[in-house]
Short mmCIF file of C-alpha atoms in Angstrom, two decimals:
data_model
loop_
_atom_site.label_atom_id
_atom_site.label_comp_id
_atom_site.label_asym_id
_atom_site.label_seq_id
_atom_site.Cartn_x
_atom_site.Cartn_y
_atom_site.Cartn_z
CA MET N 1 -1.83 96.95 117.99
CA VAL N 2 -5.44 97.63 118.83
CA PHE N 3 -6.44 94.85 116.44
CA PHE N 4 -4.33 92.24 118.30
CA ARG N 5 -5.82 93.28 121.66
CA ARG N 6 -9.34 92.72 120.35
CA VAL N 7 -8.36 89.30 118.99
CA TRP N 8 -6.92 88.26 122.37
CA ALA N 9 -10.05 89.51 124.15
CA VAL N 10 -12.30 87.48 121.86
CA LEU N 11 -10.19 84.36 122.40
CA ALA N 12 -10.27 84.86 126.19
CA LEU N 13 -14.07 85.18 126.17
CA GLY N 14 -14.31 81.99 124.11
CA VAL N 15 -12.18 80.08 126.58
CA VAL N 16 -14.29 81.34 129.51
CA ALA N 17 -17.52 80.41 127.73
CA ALA N 18 -16.17 76.95 126.93
CA CYS N 19 -15.20 76.36 130.57
CA GLY N 20 -18.62 77.51 131.82
CA ALA N 21 -20.43 75.16 129.47
CA LYS N 22 -18.67 72.06 130.98
CA GLU N 23 -20.74 70.25 133.79
CA ALA N 24 -19.38 70.16 137.37
CA PRO N 25 -18.37 66.64 138.54
CA GLN N 26 -21.09 64.77 140.57
CA PRO N 27 -20.20 63.31 144.06
CA SER N 28 -20.24 59.51 144.37
CA PRO N 29 -23.26 57.93 146.20
CA PRO N 30 -22.75 57.35 149.93
CA THR N 31 -21.79 53.86 151.08
CA VAL N 32 -24.20 51.89 153.29
CA VAL N 33 -23.84 48.50 154.92
CA VAL N 34 -26.76 46.07 154.47
CA ALA N 35 -27.62 42.86 156.32
CA LEU N 36 -30.55 40.93 157.78
CA LEU N 37 -30.28 38.10 160.32
CA GLN N 38 -32.80 35.26 160.47
CA ARG N 39 -33.06 33.04 163.54
CA GLN N 40 -35.62 30.85 165.29
CA VAL N 41 -36.85 32.77 168.33
CA GLU N 42 -39.61 32.48 170.91
CA ASP N 43 -41.23 35.38 172.74
CA TRP N 44 -41.41 35.83 176.50
CA ASP N 45 -43.78 38.17 178.32
CA ASP N 46 -42.77 39.82 181.57
CA PHE N 47 -44.87 40.09 184.73
CA VAL N 48 -44.20 41.36 188.24
CA GLY N 49 -45.40 39.12 191.05
CA GLN N 50 -44.79 37.89 194.56
CA PHE N 51 -43.85 34.58 196.12
CA GLU N 52 -46.32 32.91 198.45
CA SER N 53 -46.48 29.66 200.34
CA PRO N 54 -48.72 26.97 198.82
CA SER N 55 -49.65 25.94 202.37
CA SER N 56 -49.63 28.03 205.54
CA VAL N 57 -50.88 26.78 208.90
CA ASP N 58 -51.51 28.56 212.20
CA VAL N 59 -50.62 25.96 214.82
CA ARG N 60 -53.19 25.89 217.64
CA PRO N 61 -53.49 23.46 220.55
CA ARG N 62 -56.30 20.90 220.41
CA VAL N 63 -56.42 20.62 224.20
CA SER N 64 -56.00 23.22 226.93
CA GLY N 65 -53.17 23.11 229.42
CA TYR N 66 -49.78 24.42 230.45
CA VAL N 67 -46.85 24.27 228.01
CA THR N 68 -44.02 22.17 229.42
CA ALA N 69 -41.56 22.22 226.48
CA VAL N 70 -40.91 23.81 223.08
CA GLY N 71 -39.42 21.43 220.52
CA PHE N 72 -38.03 23.83 217.89
CA LYS N 73 -36.02 27.00 217.47
CA ASP N 74 -37.57 30.14 216.07
CA GLY N 75 -37.41 30.15 212.27
CA GLN N 76 -36.33 26.53 212.09
CA THR N 77 -37.19 24.26 209.17
CA VAL N 78 -39.41 21.52 210.56
CA ALA N 79 -40.60 18.18 209.21
CA LYS N 80 -44.17 16.99 209.07
CA GLY N 81 -45.04 15.37 212.41
CA GLN N 82 -42.14 16.99 214.28
CA LEU N 83 -42.86 17.92 217.92
CA LEU N 84 -43.33 21.66 218.32
CA PHE N 85 -44.88 22.00 221.79
CA GLN N 86 -45.52 19.67 224.70
CA ILE N 87 -48.55 20.36 226.89
CA ASP N 88 -48.71 18.93 230.42
CA ALA N 89 -50.02 15.42 229.78
CA ARG N 90 -50.61 14.28 233.36
CA PRO N 91 -54.31 15.25 233.58
CA TYR N 92 -54.99 13.64 230.22
CA GLN N 93 -53.03 10.52 231.16
CA ALA N 94 -55.18 10.19 234.29
CA ALA N 95 -58.35 10.64 232.22
CA TYR N 96 -57.16 7.97 229.82
CA ASP N 97 -56.40 5.54 232.65
CA GLN N 98 -59.84 6.14 234.11
CA ALA N 99 -61.52 5.55 230.74
CA LYS N 100 -59.51 2.39 230.29
CA ALA N 101 -60.63 1.12 233.71
CA GLN N 102 -64.24 1.95 232.95
CA GLU N 103 -63.99 0.01 229.70
CA ALA N 104 -62.63 -3.01 231.63
CA HIS N 105 -65.45 -2.71 234.18
CA ALA N 106 -68.05 -2.61 231.40
CA ALA N 107 -66.46 -5.60 229.70
CA ALA N 108 -66.63 -7.60 232.96
CA THR N 109 -70.28 -6.67 233.44
CA LEU N 110 -71.02 -7.80 229.90
CA ALA N 111 -69.29 -11.14 230.46
CA ASP N 112 -71.38 -11.72 233.62
CA ALA N 113 -74.56 -10.79 231.76
CA LYS N 114 -73.78 -13.30 229.04
CA VAL N 115 -73.26 -16.08 231.63
CA GLU N 116 -76.52 -15.24 233.40
CA LEU N 117 -78.41 -15.19 230.11
CA GLN N 118 -77.00 -18.60 229.15
CA ARG N 119 -77.97 -20.04 232.54
CA SER N 120 -81.52 -18.67 232.26
CA ARG N 121 -81.97 -20.23 228.86
CA GLN N 122 -80.89 -23.61 230.23
CA LEU N 123 -83.33 -23.26 233.14
CA VAL N 124 -86.22 -22.28 230.93
CA ALA N 125 -85.53 -25.33 228.79
CA ALA N 126 -85.81 -27.47 231.91
CA ARG N 127 -88.94 -25.56 232.90
CA ALA N 128 -87.14 -24.39 236.04
CA THR N 129 -87.69 -20.66 235.38
CA SER N 130 -89.99 -18.43 233.40
CA GLN N 131 -89.52 -16.83 229.98
CA GLN N 132 -89.76 -13.47 231.68
CA ASP N 133 -86.50 -14.17 233.50
CA VAL N 134 -84.83 -14.94 230.17
CA ASP N 135 -86.07 -11.68 228.69
CA THR N 136 -84.77 -9.76 231.69
CA ARG N 137 -81.34 -11.40 231.36
CA LEU N 138 -81.33 -10.60 227.63
CA ALA N 139 -82.02 -6.92 228.32
CA THR N 140 -79.27 -6.88 230.89
CA GLU N 141 -76.82 -8.29 228.33
CA GLN N 142 -77.78 -5.68 225.73
CA THR N 143 -77.36 -2.91 228.28
CA ALA N 144 -73.92 -4.23 229.16
CA GLU N 145 -72.95 -4.29 225.47
CA ALA N 146 -74.00 -0.64 225.14
CA ASP N 147 -71.98 0.24 228.27
CA VAL N 148 -68.92 -1.44 226.73
CA ALA N 149 -69.33 0.53 223.49
CA ALA N 150 -69.66 3.79 225.44
CA ALA N 151 -66.62 2.98 227.55
CA GLN N 152 -64.58 2.17 224.45
CA ALA N 153 -65.60 5.49 222.85
CA ALA N 154 -64.64 7.34 226.04
CA GLN N 155 -61.29 5.56 226.03
CA ARG N 156 -60.65 6.58 222.42
CA THR N 157 -61.52 10.18 223.25
CA ALA N 158 -59.16 10.13 226.21
CA ALA N 159 -56.44 8.62 224.02
CA LEU N 160 -56.90 11.38 221.45
CA ASN N 161 -56.71 14.10 224.11
CA LEU N 162 -53.58 12.49 225.49
CA ALA N 163 -52.03 12.43 222.00
CA PHE N 164 -53.03 16.06 221.43
CA THR N 165 -50.77 17.12 224.30
CA ARG N 166 -47.99 16.63 221.75
CA VAL N 167 -48.45 19.51 219.31
CA THR N 168 -46.76 18.47 216.08
CA SER N 169 -46.26 20.22 212.74
CA PRO N 170 -49.04 19.36 210.28
CA ILE N 171 -46.82 20.14 207.27
CA ALA N 172 -43.15 20.33 206.38
CA GLY N 173 -41.83 23.87 206.12
CA ARG N 174 -40.35 26.76 208.05
CA ALA N 175 -41.72 27.65 211.47
CA SER N 176 -42.20 31.18 212.72
CA ASP N 177 -41.25 32.24 216.23
CA SER N 178 -42.83 30.63 219.27
CA LYS N 179 -45.79 32.49 220.73
CA ALA N 180 -45.85 30.40 223.94
CA MET N 181 -43.10 29.43 226.32
CA PRO N 182 -42.93 26.75 229.03
CA GLY N 183 -45.32 27.69 231.84
CA ASN N 184 -47.83 29.51 229.60
CA LEU N 185 -51.45 28.40 229.72
CA VAL N 186 -52.86 27.76 226.25
CA THR N 187 -56.50 27.37 225.30
CA GLN N 188 -57.86 24.69 223.00
CA ASP N 189 -58.46 25.92 219.41
CA VAL N 190 -57.84 29.56 220.44
CA THR N 191 -54.18 30.23 221.24
CA ILE N 192 -51.88 30.53 218.21
CA LEU N 193 -48.63 28.81 219.18
CA THR N 194 -46.73 29.48 215.95
CA SER N 195 -47.19 29.25 212.19
CA VAL N 196 -45.59 27.01 209.59
CA VAL N 197 -45.29 27.76 205.88
CA ALA N 198 -44.44 25.24 203.17
CA LEU N 199 -41.54 26.35 200.94
CA ASP N 200 -40.80 23.55 198.48
CA PRO N 201 -42.23 23.97 195.97
CA ILE N 202 -43.18 27.61 196.37
CA ARG N 203 -45.74 29.63 194.42
CA PHE N 204 -45.13 32.78 192.42
CA ARG N 205 -48.45 34.61 192.00
CA PHE N 206 -49.01 37.28 189.35
CA THR N 207 -51.82 38.81 187.31
CA GLY N 208 -52.26 39.12 183.55
CA ALA N 209 -54.28 41.39 181.32
CA GLU N 210 -57.12 40.24 179.10
CA ALA N 211 -55.04 40.73 175.94
CA ASP N 212 -52.33 38.41 177.27
CA PHE N 213 -54.91 35.79 178.28
CA LEU N 214 -56.51 35.81 174.82
CA LYS N 215 -53.12 35.52 173.13
CA TYR N 216 -52.14 32.52 175.22
CA LYS N 217 -55.47 30.81 174.66
CA ARG N 218 -55.37 31.31 170.88
CA GLU N 219 -51.76 30.11 170.75
CA GLY N 220 -52.64 27.07 172.86
CA LEU N 221 -50.01 28.02 175.45
CA ILE N 222 -52.32 27.61 178.46
CA GLY N 223 -55.04 25.15 179.23
CA GLY N 224 -53.29 22.26 177.49
CA ALA N 225 -51.75 19.04 178.74
CA VAL N 226 -48.26 20.58 178.92
CA GLU N 227 -47.64 23.34 181.44
CA PRO N 228 -45.66 26.22 179.88
CA PRO N 229 -42.27 27.02 181.44
CA VAL N 230 -41.53 30.22 183.34
CA GLN N 231 -38.32 31.95 184.37
CA ILE N 232 -38.01 34.25 187.37
CA ARG N 233 -35.41 36.69 188.64
CA LEU N 234 -35.31 38.48 191.97
CA GLN N 235 -34.93 42.20 192.52
CA ASP N 236 -31.13 42.04 192.88
CA GLU N 237 -30.48 39.55 190.07
CA ALA N 238 -29.53 40.32 186.48
CA ASP N 239 -30.47 36.90 185.06
CA TYR N 240 -33.61 34.80 185.16
CA ARG N 241 -32.11 31.95 187.17
CA TRP N 242 -35.22 30.40 188.79
CA ASN N 243 -37.13 27.96 186.61
CA GLY N 244 -40.67 26.78 187.14
CA ARG N 245 -43.91 25.97 185.40
CA LEU N 246 -47.28 27.66 185.13
CA ALA N 247 -49.57 25.63 187.36
CA PHE N 248 -52.79 27.61 187.71
CA VAL N 249 -54.87 30.21 185.87
CA ASP N 250 -58.00 31.41 187.62
CA ASN N 251 -61.46 30.70 186.23
CA ALA N 252 -62.62 34.32 186.02
CA PHE N 253 -61.35 37.87 185.58
CA ASP N 254 -61.51 40.37 188.40
CA THR N 255 -64.40 42.64 187.44
CA GLY N 256 -62.83 45.61 189.19
CA SER N 257 -59.30 45.53 187.79
CA GLY N 258 -59.89 43.51 184.60
CA VAL N 259 -57.01 41.12 185.28
CA ILE N 260 -56.85 37.39 185.90
CA SER N 261 -54.80 35.74 188.62
CA ALA N 262 -52.32 32.92 188.01
CA TYR N 263 -49.41 31.29 189.76
CA ALA N 264 -46.35 29.24 188.89
CA LEU N 265 -44.70 26.53 190.95
CA VAL N 266 -40.95 26.85 191.51
CA ASP N 267 -38.70 24.22 193.09
CA ASN N 268 -37.11 25.61 196.26
CA PRO N 269 -35.13 22.77 197.86
CA GLY N 270 -32.85 25.05 199.87
CA GLY N 271 -35.67 27.27 201.07
CA PHE N 272 -33.96 30.41 199.73
CA LEU N 273 -37.13 31.77 198.17
CA THR N 274 -39.30 33.21 200.92
CA PRO N 275 -43.02 34.13 200.87
CA GLY N 276 -43.47 37.85 200.31
CA LEU N 277 -40.46 38.33 198.01
CA PHE N 278 -41.14 40.25 194.79
CA GLY N 279 -39.73 39.16 191.45
CA HIS N 280 -39.99 39.41 187.68
CA LEU N 281 -41.44 36.46 185.79
CA ARG N 282 -41.01 35.60 182.11
CA LEU N 283 -43.74 33.46 180.58
CA GLN N 284 -43.36 31.85 177.17
CA GLY N 285 -45.47 34.03 174.90
CA SER N 286 -45.20 32.23 171.55
CA HIS N 287 -44.21 29.07 169.82
CA PRO N 288 -40.80 29.21 168.08
CA TYR N 289 -40.90 31.18 164.84
CA LEU N 290 -38.43 32.49 162.22
CA GLY N 291 -37.58 36.05 163.20
CA GLN N 292 -36.05 38.77 161.01
CA MET N 293 -33.60 40.77 163.15
CA VAL N 294 -31.57 43.96 162.85
CA PRO N 295 -29.71 46.14 165.35
CA ASP N 296 -31.82 48.76 167.10
CA THR N 297 -29.65 51.42 165.45
CA ALA N 298 -31.14 50.43 162.09
CA ILE N 299 -34.61 51.59 163.17
CA VAL N 300 -35.67 55.04 161.94
CA THR N 301 -38.46 56.70 163.93
CA ASP N 302 -40.71 58.88 161.81
CA GLN N 303 -43.16 60.63 164.13
CA SER N 304 -45.47 57.83 165.34
CA ARG N 305 -44.15 55.00 163.18
CA GLU N 306 -40.95 53.01 162.83
CA GLU N 307 -39.15 52.39 159.55
CA VAL N 308 -36.09 50.70 158.17
CA TYR N 309 -34.27 51.70 155.01
CA VAL N 310 -34.12 49.02 152.34
CA VAL N 311 -31.94 49.19 149.23
CA GLY N 312 -34.31 48.61 146.34
CA ALA N 313 -34.06 48.60 142.55
CA GLY N 314 -31.30 50.74 141.13
CA ASP N 315 -29.59 50.71 144.55
CA ARG N 316 -31.95 53.42 145.77
CA ILE N 317 -33.19 53.80 149.34
CA VAL N 318 -36.79 52.72 149.95
CA PRO N 319 -38.28 53.22 153.45
CA HIS N 320 -40.33 50.29 154.83
CA MET N 321 -42.72 50.78 157.70
CA VAL N 322 -42.20 47.93 160.19
CA GLN N 323 -43.80 46.42 163.26
CA LEU N 324 -41.24 45.89 165.99
CA GLY N 325 -40.96 42.88 168.24
CA PRO N 326 -38.83 42.15 171.30
CA VAL N 327 -35.06 42.41 171.67
CA VAL N 328 -32.96 39.23 171.53
CA ASP N 329 -29.30 39.56 172.54
CA GLY N 330 -29.18 43.18 171.44
CA LEU N 331 -31.06 42.63 168.17
CA ARG N 332 -34.58 43.84 167.41
CA VAL N 333 -37.09 41.38 165.97
CA ILE N 334 -39.02 42.76 162.98
CA ARG N 335 -42.49 41.22 163.04
CA SER N 336 -43.60 42.63 159.68
CA GLY N 337 -42.42 45.04 157.01
CA VAL N 338 -39.35 43.27 155.64
CA ALA N 339 -38.84 40.13 153.56
CA PRO N 340 -36.01 37.61 154.00
CA THR N 341 -34.42 38.83 150.75
CA ASP N 342 -34.49 42.54 151.62
CA ARG N 343 -31.24 44.46 151.92
CA VAL N 344 -31.74 46.41 155.14
CA VAL N 345 -29.37 49.29 155.89
CA ILE N 346 -27.67 48.70 159.23
CA ASP N 347 -24.86 51.26 158.92
CA GLY N 348 -24.53 54.57 157.06
CA LEU N 349 -28.08 55.76 157.80
CA ILE N 350 -26.87 59.29 158.43
CA HIS N 351 -26.02 59.70 154.73
CA ALA N 352 -28.92 57.67 153.26
CA ARG N 353 -31.93 59.52 151.89
CA PRO N 354 -35.19 57.97 150.57
CA GLY N 355 -35.12 57.73 146.78
CA LYS N 356 -31.40 58.49 146.53
CA PRO N 357 -28.85 56.01 145.16
CA VAL N 358 -26.26 54.44 147.46
CA THR N 359 -23.22 52.28 147.20
CA VAL N 360 -23.99 48.92 148.80
CA ARG N 361 -21.56 46.97 150.95
CA PRO N 362 -22.65 43.65 152.49
CA GLY N 363 -22.35 43.40 156.27
CA ARG N 364 -22.88 40.89 159.03
CA ILE N 365 -25.09 40.96 162.13
CA THR N 366 -23.78 39.23 165.26
CA PRO N 367 -25.95 38.73 168.37
CA GLN N 368 -24.46 40.19 171.51
CA ALA N 369 -25.24 38.39 174.76
CA ALA N 370 -26.32 40.70 177.54
CA GLU N 371 -23.46 41.71 179.80
CA SER N 372 -23.77 40.76 183.44
CA GLY N 373 -24.13 43.63 185.84
CA ALA N 374 -26.66 45.49 187.88
CA PRO N 375 -30.22 44.42 187.06
CA GLU N 376 -32.47 46.73 185.13
CA ALA N 377 -36.22 46.92 184.96
CA PRO N 378 -37.48 44.34 182.43
CA PRO N 379 -38.92 45.54 179.14
CA ALA N 380 -42.55 45.07 178.19
CA GLY N 381 -41.59 41.89 176.38
CA SER N 382 -38.54 39.89 175.48
CA ALA N 383 -37.51 36.82 173.54
CA THR N 384 -34.81 34.20 173.33
CA PHE N 385 -33.37 32.11 170.56
CA ALA N 386 -35.26 28.85 170.28
CA ALA N 387 -33.42 25.60 170.91
CA PRO N 388 -32.25 24.06 167.63
#
C-alpha cells in the first residue's frame, strides 16, 4: 500500500514538472492604424493691423467770411467737388465786379494809347511833330499794356476768391461732422470746417519682423511685379472674408522696434470698413508645395521635441523626430522627418511602444473644414490647400 502511494506521488510530481516546463502563451501585438496624406498646400502668415484711410483731408476755408449754408449731413458720403459750405459771397462778388471794371478801364486806356501812338508816327513821317513825341506816346502805350496785365491779374484773383466762397470736397469719401454752422465767422486757412476720409480702396497697415521680411524676399513673394494676395478678418468674424493685395513695404526697418511697416489695399465699395478698425491679416507665406499631413493627435511630444511613430521593418515602431508646420483643415503639416512612403501611426498610439512589434491596419485621413462659430485668436501661422 505504501509502495503504491509513493508511485502516485512520483507521477504527480512528474506531471507538475511537465506543466511548469511549458511556456506561457504570448499576447498578440497591439493594432495600430497607419496613414499619411499628401496635398499641395501654401502657407499663410498672420499679422494684426489696423485700417486707415489712404487720403484724409482737413477742410479749411480759403477765404474768410460768414457761413451762409452747409451742404451735407454729418457723416455723409460725399463726392469729389461736392459743396460742403457756402461762405457769404457778396463782398467777393463786389470785389470781382470792381476788378472787372478796372480791367475794362485799362483796356480802354490802352486802345487810346495805341491810337495816339499811330497818329504820332504818321505826323513824324510828315515832319509835323518830333521824334520825342513818338517816344512819349510809345511809353504811354507800354504803360497802358502793363496796367491791362495788372488789371487782368486782379480780376483773376477776385474770381478765385469768389469761387473759394464755395467750399467743396477735395476728395470722395466720408465727411465728419460740421464744425461750423450758418452764421459762424470762419478764418482763411485757419478754421477747420470738417474732415473727409477716402474709404475705397482702404488701407490695412501692419508691421512685420525681420525674419518674415527675409523669408518673403528669399521666396520672391515681395518686391516683384505681382503683388501677393492678402486675406483679412475683423474682430467679430470667423472667416477671412476681405480680400486685398499687398501694396507697400517700407524702405527701412524701425531701429527702435526692429519691425518694418507695410500696408495692403482692400476694396471697400460699400464703405463698411472704417479707419481705426483692427483686424487679422493673412499674407501668403510660401509658394505651393507638396505637404505631408497627419492629424494633430498623431504627434507625440517628447520633452522639447515632437515625434511621430512610424512602422518600420518587421512591423516595429520607430520614432521619427519631425518639424511641424501649420494646420490645414484640422491636419498638421509635417515639414521634415517623414517620407511619402512612411507608415505613420495615426491611431492606437496609446498601445504603441518604440521598438515593439505592432499589427498594422491601413487607415485614411480626411481633411475637416473648420466649423463656423465664434472667432478665435489666429495661430502663429496657417495654410490652405493650393488651387489645383
